[in-house]
Short mmCIF file of N, CA and C in Angstrom, two decimals:
data_model
loop_
_atom_site.label_atom_id
_atom_site.label_comp_id
_atom_site.label_asym_id
_atom_site.label_seq_id
_atom_site.Cartn_x
_atom_site.Cartn_y
_atom_site.Cartn_z
N UNK A 1 136.75 94.71 98.37
CA UNK A 1 136.50 96.10 99.74
C UNK A 1 137.86 95.61 100.62
N UNK A 2 138.51 96.63 101.15
CA UNK A 2 139.51 96.65 102.05
C UNK A 2 138.89 96.75 103.51
N UNK A 3 140.28 96.03 104.26
CA UNK A 3 140.11 95.66 105.92
C UNK A 3 138.90 97.38 106.57
N UNK A 4 139.37 98.53 106.18
CA UNK A 4 138.63 99.69 107.07
C UNK A 4 137.28 99.57 106.68
N UNK A 5 136.53 99.62 105.28
CA UNK A 5 135.32 99.02 105.09
C UNK A 5 134.69 97.87 105.48
N UNK A 6 135.48 97.02 105.49
CA UNK A 6 134.98 95.62 106.32
C UNK A 6 134.27 95.78 107.13
N UNK A 7 135.58 96.61 108.40
CA UNK A 7 135.75 96.64 109.84
C UNK A 7 134.23 98.01 109.94
N UNK A 8 133.96 98.73 109.23
CA UNK A 8 133.10 99.98 109.09
C UNK A 8 131.34 98.73 108.46
N UNK A 9 131.35 98.28 107.79
CA UNK A 9 130.41 97.18 107.51
C UNK A 9 129.68 96.48 108.84
N UNK A 10 131.14 95.77 109.23
CA UNK A 10 130.61 95.10 110.34
C UNK A 10 130.15 95.76 112.10
N UNK A 11 130.73 97.18 112.19
CA UNK A 11 130.46 97.70 112.89
C UNK A 11 129.01 98.43 112.71
N UNK A 12 128.31 98.68 111.37
CA UNK A 12 127.11 99.03 111.38
C UNK A 12 126.47 98.21 111.58
N UNK A 13 126.52 96.84 111.25
CA UNK A 13 125.79 95.59 111.41
C UNK A 13 125.71 95.00 112.80
N UNK A 14 126.93 95.86 113.65
CA UNK A 14 126.39 95.61 114.96
C UNK A 14 125.62 96.21 115.73
N UNK A 15 125.62 97.56 115.26
CA UNK A 15 124.94 98.73 115.49
C UNK A 15 123.28 98.66 115.43
N UNK A 16 123.53 98.27 114.56
CA UNK A 16 122.03 97.63 113.74
C UNK A 16 121.58 96.50 114.71
N UNK A 17 122.24 95.63 115.35
CA UNK A 17 121.48 94.03 116.04
C UNK A 17 121.60 94.75 117.15
N UNK A 18 121.71 95.68 117.76
CA UNK A 18 122.03 96.49 119.04
C UNK A 18 120.58 97.45 119.07
N UNK A 19 120.20 97.75 117.85
CA UNK A 19 119.24 98.80 117.96
C UNK A 19 117.64 97.91 118.58
N UNK A 20 117.66 99.24 119.85
CA UNK A 20 116.34 98.63 120.84
C UNK A 20 115.63 97.98 119.96
N UNK A 21 114.63 96.82 120.37
CA UNK A 21 113.29 96.21 119.17
C UNK A 21 112.53 97.27 119.72
N UNK A 22 112.11 98.15 120.68
CA UNK A 22 110.52 99.23 120.44
C UNK A 22 111.18 100.02 119.41
N UNK A 23 112.20 100.07 118.92
CA UNK A 23 112.31 101.23 117.64
C UNK A 23 112.60 100.85 116.06
N UNK A 24 112.42 99.16 116.32
CA UNK A 24 111.91 99.29 114.94
C UNK A 24 110.14 99.44 114.41
N UNK A 25 109.78 99.31 113.19
CA UNK A 25 108.77 100.04 112.47
C UNK A 25 108.33 98.71 112.55
N UNK A 26 106.79 99.00 113.31
CA UNK A 26 105.65 97.69 113.17
C UNK A 26 104.98 97.15 111.27
N UNK A 27 104.46 96.01 111.16
CA UNK A 27 103.79 96.20 110.43
C UNK A 27 102.56 96.42 110.26
N UNK A 28 102.10 97.40 108.72
CA UNK A 28 100.92 97.65 109.13
C UNK A 28 100.14 96.53 109.11
N UNK A 29 99.29 96.64 109.95
CA UNK A 29 98.05 95.53 110.85
C UNK A 29 97.22 95.43 108.69
N UNK A 30 96.08 94.28 109.16
CA UNK A 30 94.76 93.78 107.67
C UNK A 30 93.66 93.97 108.57
N UNK A 31 92.88 94.70 108.56
CA UNK A 31 91.54 95.15 109.08
C UNK A 31 90.90 94.06 107.41
N UNK A 32 90.16 93.44 107.87
CA UNK A 32 88.84 93.09 107.02
C UNK A 32 87.30 92.79 108.05
N UNK A 33 86.03 93.64 106.80
CA UNK A 33 85.53 93.08 107.84
C UNK A 33 84.16 93.62 108.54
N UNK A 34 85.14 95.17 109.13
CA UNK A 34 85.25 96.16 109.72
C UNK A 34 83.79 96.73 108.52
N UNK A 35 83.91 97.57 107.73
CA UNK A 35 83.00 97.87 106.94
C UNK A 35 81.78 97.37 106.62
N UNK A 36 81.74 95.79 106.81
CA UNK A 36 80.27 94.89 106.47
C UNK A 36 79.85 94.55 108.33
N UNK A 37 80.66 94.82 108.74
CA UNK A 37 79.52 95.04 110.25
C UNK A 37 79.31 96.17 110.79
N UNK A 38 79.42 96.99 110.03
CA UNK A 38 79.09 98.15 110.65
C UNK A 38 77.97 98.82 109.67
N UNK A 39 77.79 98.25 108.56
CA UNK A 39 76.78 98.28 107.54
C UNK A 39 75.39 97.46 107.89
N UNK A 40 75.81 96.24 108.79
CA UNK A 40 75.17 95.40 109.32
C UNK A 40 73.97 95.95 110.53
N UNK A 41 74.71 97.33 111.04
CA UNK A 41 73.53 97.65 111.83
C UNK A 41 72.68 98.64 111.73
N UNK A 42 73.09 98.76 110.43
CA UNK A 42 71.71 100.18 109.90
C UNK A 42 70.34 99.38 110.05
N UNK A 43 68.86 100.44 109.76
CA UNK A 43 68.03 99.99 109.96
C UNK A 43 68.05 99.06 108.72
N UNK A 44 68.07 99.44 107.06
CA UNK A 44 67.29 99.16 106.21
C UNK A 44 68.80 99.12 105.49
N UNK A 45 68.57 98.29 104.43
CA UNK A 45 68.93 98.31 103.35
C UNK A 45 69.44 99.14 102.99
N UNK A 46 69.15 100.29 102.27
CA UNK A 46 69.37 101.42 101.92
C UNK A 46 70.37 102.54 102.58
N UNK A 47 70.18 102.02 104.09
CA UNK A 47 71.16 102.73 105.10
C UNK A 47 72.22 102.35 104.87
N UNK A 48 72.06 100.84 105.08
CA UNK A 48 73.47 99.68 104.96
C UNK A 48 74.24 99.86 104.33
N UNK A 49 73.49 100.38 102.84
CA UNK A 49 74.67 100.16 101.48
C UNK A 49 75.48 101.93 101.47
N UNK A 50 74.61 103.32 102.23
CA UNK A 50 75.48 104.21 102.24
C UNK A 50 76.42 104.46 103.47
N UNK A 51 76.24 103.16 104.64
CA UNK A 51 76.69 103.39 106.04
C UNK A 51 78.08 102.55 104.72
N UNK A 52 77.79 101.31 104.67
CA UNK A 52 79.50 100.65 103.85
C UNK A 52 79.93 101.70 102.69
N UNK A 53 79.01 102.26 102.26
CA UNK A 53 80.25 103.09 101.25
C UNK A 53 81.03 104.24 101.44
N UNK A 54 80.60 104.83 102.83
CA UNK A 54 81.08 105.94 103.82
C UNK A 54 82.14 105.40 104.49
N UNK A 55 82.13 104.29 104.96
CA UNK A 55 82.82 103.77 105.64
C UNK A 55 84.07 103.11 104.76
N UNK A 56 83.97 102.59 103.82
CA UNK A 56 84.83 102.33 103.54
C UNK A 56 86.00 103.20 102.41
N UNK A 57 85.12 104.16 102.14
CA UNK A 57 86.17 104.95 102.09
C UNK A 57 86.65 105.82 102.85
N UNK A 58 86.51 106.23 104.27
CA UNK A 58 87.19 106.75 105.39
C UNK A 58 88.11 105.59 105.85
N UNK A 59 88.01 104.40 105.73
CA UNK A 59 89.24 103.22 106.02
C UNK A 59 89.77 103.56 104.88
N UNK A 60 90.07 103.36 103.56
CA UNK A 60 90.88 103.78 102.17
C UNK A 60 91.63 104.76 102.78
N UNK A 61 90.77 105.90 103.24
CA UNK A 61 91.75 106.87 103.22
C UNK A 61 92.76 106.62 104.54
N UNK A 62 92.27 106.66 105.52
CA UNK A 62 93.09 105.80 106.67
C UNK A 62 94.49 105.42 106.65
N UNK A 63 94.30 104.13 105.46
CA UNK A 63 94.62 103.24 105.69
C UNK A 63 95.50 103.72 104.58
N UNK A 64 95.85 104.79 103.52
CA UNK A 64 96.88 105.35 102.78
C UNK A 64 97.84 106.51 103.62
N UNK A 65 96.51 107.05 104.85
CA UNK A 65 97.83 107.99 104.97
C UNK A 65 98.35 107.06 106.40
N UNK A 66 98.14 106.11 106.62
CA UNK A 66 98.96 105.16 107.61
C UNK A 66 100.17 104.45 106.96
N UNK A 67 99.84 104.37 105.98
CA UNK A 67 100.53 103.45 105.02
C UNK A 67 101.75 104.46 104.59
N UNK A 68 101.63 105.70 104.19
CA UNK A 68 102.42 106.94 103.78
C UNK A 68 103.78 107.78 105.16
N UNK A 69 102.90 106.97 106.14
CA UNK A 69 104.11 107.60 107.39
C UNK A 69 103.91 106.32 108.55
N UNK A 70 103.78 104.94 107.70
CA UNK A 70 104.15 104.01 108.70
C UNK A 70 105.68 103.58 108.94
N UNK A 71 107.04 104.43 108.73
CA UNK A 71 108.00 103.69 109.76
C UNK A 71 108.25 104.54 110.54
N UNK A 72 106.84 105.38 110.83
CA UNK A 72 107.34 106.37 112.22
C UNK A 72 106.48 105.33 113.33
N UNK A 73 105.66 104.16 112.72
CA UNK A 73 105.44 103.35 113.87
C UNK A 73 106.09 102.36 114.17
N UNK A 74 106.46 102.44 115.48
CA UNK A 74 107.06 101.22 116.71
C UNK A 74 106.36 99.50 116.71
N UNK A 75 106.93 98.63 117.31
CA UNK A 75 106.55 97.63 117.89
C UNK A 75 105.66 98.39 119.00
N UNK A 76 106.06 98.55 119.13
CA UNK A 76 105.78 99.44 120.95
C UNK A 76 104.27 100.44 121.00
N UNK A 77 104.38 100.84 119.93
CA UNK A 77 102.63 101.30 119.33
C UNK A 77 102.03 100.80 119.52
N UNK A 78 102.27 99.59 118.18
CA UNK A 78 101.20 98.56 118.49
C UNK A 78 100.55 98.17 119.40
N UNK A 79 101.71 97.39 120.19
CA UNK A 79 100.91 97.13 121.28
C UNK A 79 100.45 97.97 122.36
N UNK A 80 100.54 99.00 122.28
CA UNK A 80 99.78 99.81 123.11
C UNK A 80 98.49 100.42 122.66
N UNK A 81 98.71 100.53 121.62
CA UNK A 81 97.35 100.97 120.21
C UNK A 81 96.27 99.24 120.74
N UNK A 82 97.05 97.83 120.74
CA UNK A 82 96.43 97.33 120.85
C UNK A 82 95.93 97.10 122.35
N UNK A 83 96.14 97.51 123.45
CA UNK A 83 96.20 97.24 124.59
C UNK A 83 94.96 98.60 124.57
N UNK A 84 95.16 99.31 123.95
CA UNK A 84 94.04 100.56 124.33
C UNK A 84 92.56 100.62 124.16
N UNK A 85 92.33 100.13 123.79
CA UNK A 85 90.30 99.54 123.50
C UNK A 85 90.36 98.38 124.13
N UNK A 86 91.08 97.17 124.58
CA UNK A 86 91.13 96.29 125.20
C UNK A 86 91.49 95.26 124.33
N UNK A 87 90.72 94.38 124.95
CA UNK A 87 90.80 92.45 124.47
C UNK A 87 89.11 92.34 123.28
N UNK A 88 88.28 92.97 124.26
CA UNK A 88 86.84 92.83 124.19
C UNK A 88 86.42 93.53 122.79
N UNK A 89 87.41 94.92 122.19
CA UNK A 89 86.42 95.83 121.93
C UNK A 89 87.77 96.36 120.94
N UNK A 90 88.94 95.35 120.15
CA UNK A 90 89.78 96.14 119.63
C UNK A 90 89.79 96.81 118.85
N UNK A 91 90.72 97.59 118.82
CA UNK A 91 90.97 98.26 117.20
C UNK A 91 91.00 97.10 116.37
N UNK A 92 89.78 97.58 115.49
CA UNK A 92 89.68 97.16 114.04
C UNK A 92 89.93 97.93 111.97
N UNK A 93 89.45 98.75 112.75
CA UNK A 93 89.81 99.89 111.64
C UNK A 93 90.95 101.03 111.75
N UNK A 94 91.46 100.76 110.33
CA UNK A 94 92.10 102.24 110.35
C UNK A 94 92.09 103.38 110.53
N UNK A 95 90.98 103.77 110.79
CA UNK A 95 90.44 105.55 111.33
C UNK A 95 90.73 105.45 113.15
N UNK A 96 90.52 104.51 113.49
CA UNK A 96 90.99 104.24 115.01
C UNK A 96 92.33 104.01 115.21
N UNK A 97 92.90 103.07 114.82
CA UNK A 97 94.51 103.00 114.70
C UNK A 97 95.08 104.30 114.17
N UNK A 98 94.58 105.15 113.19
CA UNK A 98 95.62 106.14 112.96
C UNK A 98 95.71 107.46 114.03
N UNK A 99 94.06 107.42 114.88
CA UNK A 99 93.95 107.89 115.37
C UNK A 99 95.14 107.77 116.90
N UNK A 100 95.19 106.22 117.35
CA UNK A 100 95.84 105.99 118.13
C UNK A 100 97.78 105.77 118.15
N UNK A 101 97.61 105.84 116.84
CA UNK A 101 99.30 106.31 116.41
C UNK A 101 99.86 107.51 116.32
N UNK A 102 99.18 108.16 115.94
CA UNK A 102 99.57 109.62 115.30
C UNK A 102 99.42 110.60 117.06
N UNK A 103 98.94 109.76 117.98
CA UNK A 103 98.47 110.16 119.75
C UNK A 103 100.39 110.04 120.15
N UNK A 104 100.78 108.70 119.58
CA UNK A 104 101.83 108.25 120.12
C UNK A 104 103.70 108.96 119.47
N UNK A 105 103.28 109.35 118.44
CA UNK A 105 104.56 109.36 117.27
C UNK A 105 104.38 110.97 117.87
N UNK A 106 102.95 111.79 117.85
CA UNK A 106 103.36 112.80 118.42
C UNK A 106 103.69 113.37 119.39
N UNK A 107 103.76 112.59 120.36
CA UNK A 107 104.22 112.43 121.67
C UNK A 107 105.76 112.08 121.60
N UNK A 108 105.85 111.25 120.72
CA UNK A 108 107.68 111.32 120.35
C UNK A 108 108.42 112.83 119.87
N UNK A 109 107.48 113.47 119.15
CA UNK A 109 108.06 114.14 118.47
C UNK A 109 107.90 115.81 118.94
N UNK A 110 106.59 115.72 120.02
CA UNK A 110 107.43 116.84 121.14
C UNK A 110 108.38 116.76 122.11
N UNK A 111 108.53 115.75 122.46
CA UNK A 111 109.49 114.91 122.78
C UNK A 111 111.10 115.07 122.84
N UNK A 112 111.07 115.41 121.54
CA UNK A 112 112.87 115.12 120.51
C UNK A 112 113.04 113.57 120.74
N UNK A 113 112.21 112.88 120.63
CA UNK A 113 112.63 111.43 120.82
C UNK A 113 112.44 111.46 118.81
N UNK A 114 112.10 111.36 117.69
CA UNK A 114 112.31 111.52 116.98
C UNK A 114 111.92 113.11 116.02
N UNK A 115 112.72 113.83 115.19
CA UNK A 115 113.02 114.39 114.29
C UNK A 115 111.35 114.68 113.34
N UNK A 116 110.31 115.62 113.54
CA UNK A 116 109.00 115.41 112.47
C UNK A 116 109.54 116.90 112.25
N UNK A 117 110.17 117.11 112.08
CA UNK A 117 110.01 119.09 111.70
C UNK A 117 110.37 118.88 109.97
N UNK A 118 108.99 119.37 109.46
CA UNK A 118 108.63 119.94 108.05
C UNK A 118 108.15 118.74 107.62
N UNK A 119 107.63 117.64 108.31
CA UNK A 119 106.99 116.67 107.59
C UNK A 119 105.88 116.69 107.91
N UNK A 120 104.95 117.34 107.06
CA UNK A 120 103.51 117.49 106.74
C UNK A 120 102.89 115.60 107.01
N UNK A 121 102.57 115.76 108.85
CA UNK A 121 101.76 114.15 109.10
C UNK A 121 99.99 114.44 108.25
#
């Protein structure tokens, strides 16, 4: 590798290291126990089982959709979404998280901060 290519790689490394922390993708959180908790609130075991199946289906769909577009979420988004529900009633559901992150990403798309044209979310 010539010295020109080495300089380009070094410059790219410096630019990447200077990239704002808020622009880095966040890690997709792992939520457990939400659907079990929801099903325990049912009046009888049959309703609890149905509530668990419905919850699990919704959670799996939301998690899959979040995972497909998670690169658009930032650490800053996760901080905001964590504060969104407060400490007592924090977000523990992928469906709730998807709503919060979708609002924040949508705001960045409309403001022109990120380009979202042509990407079906």
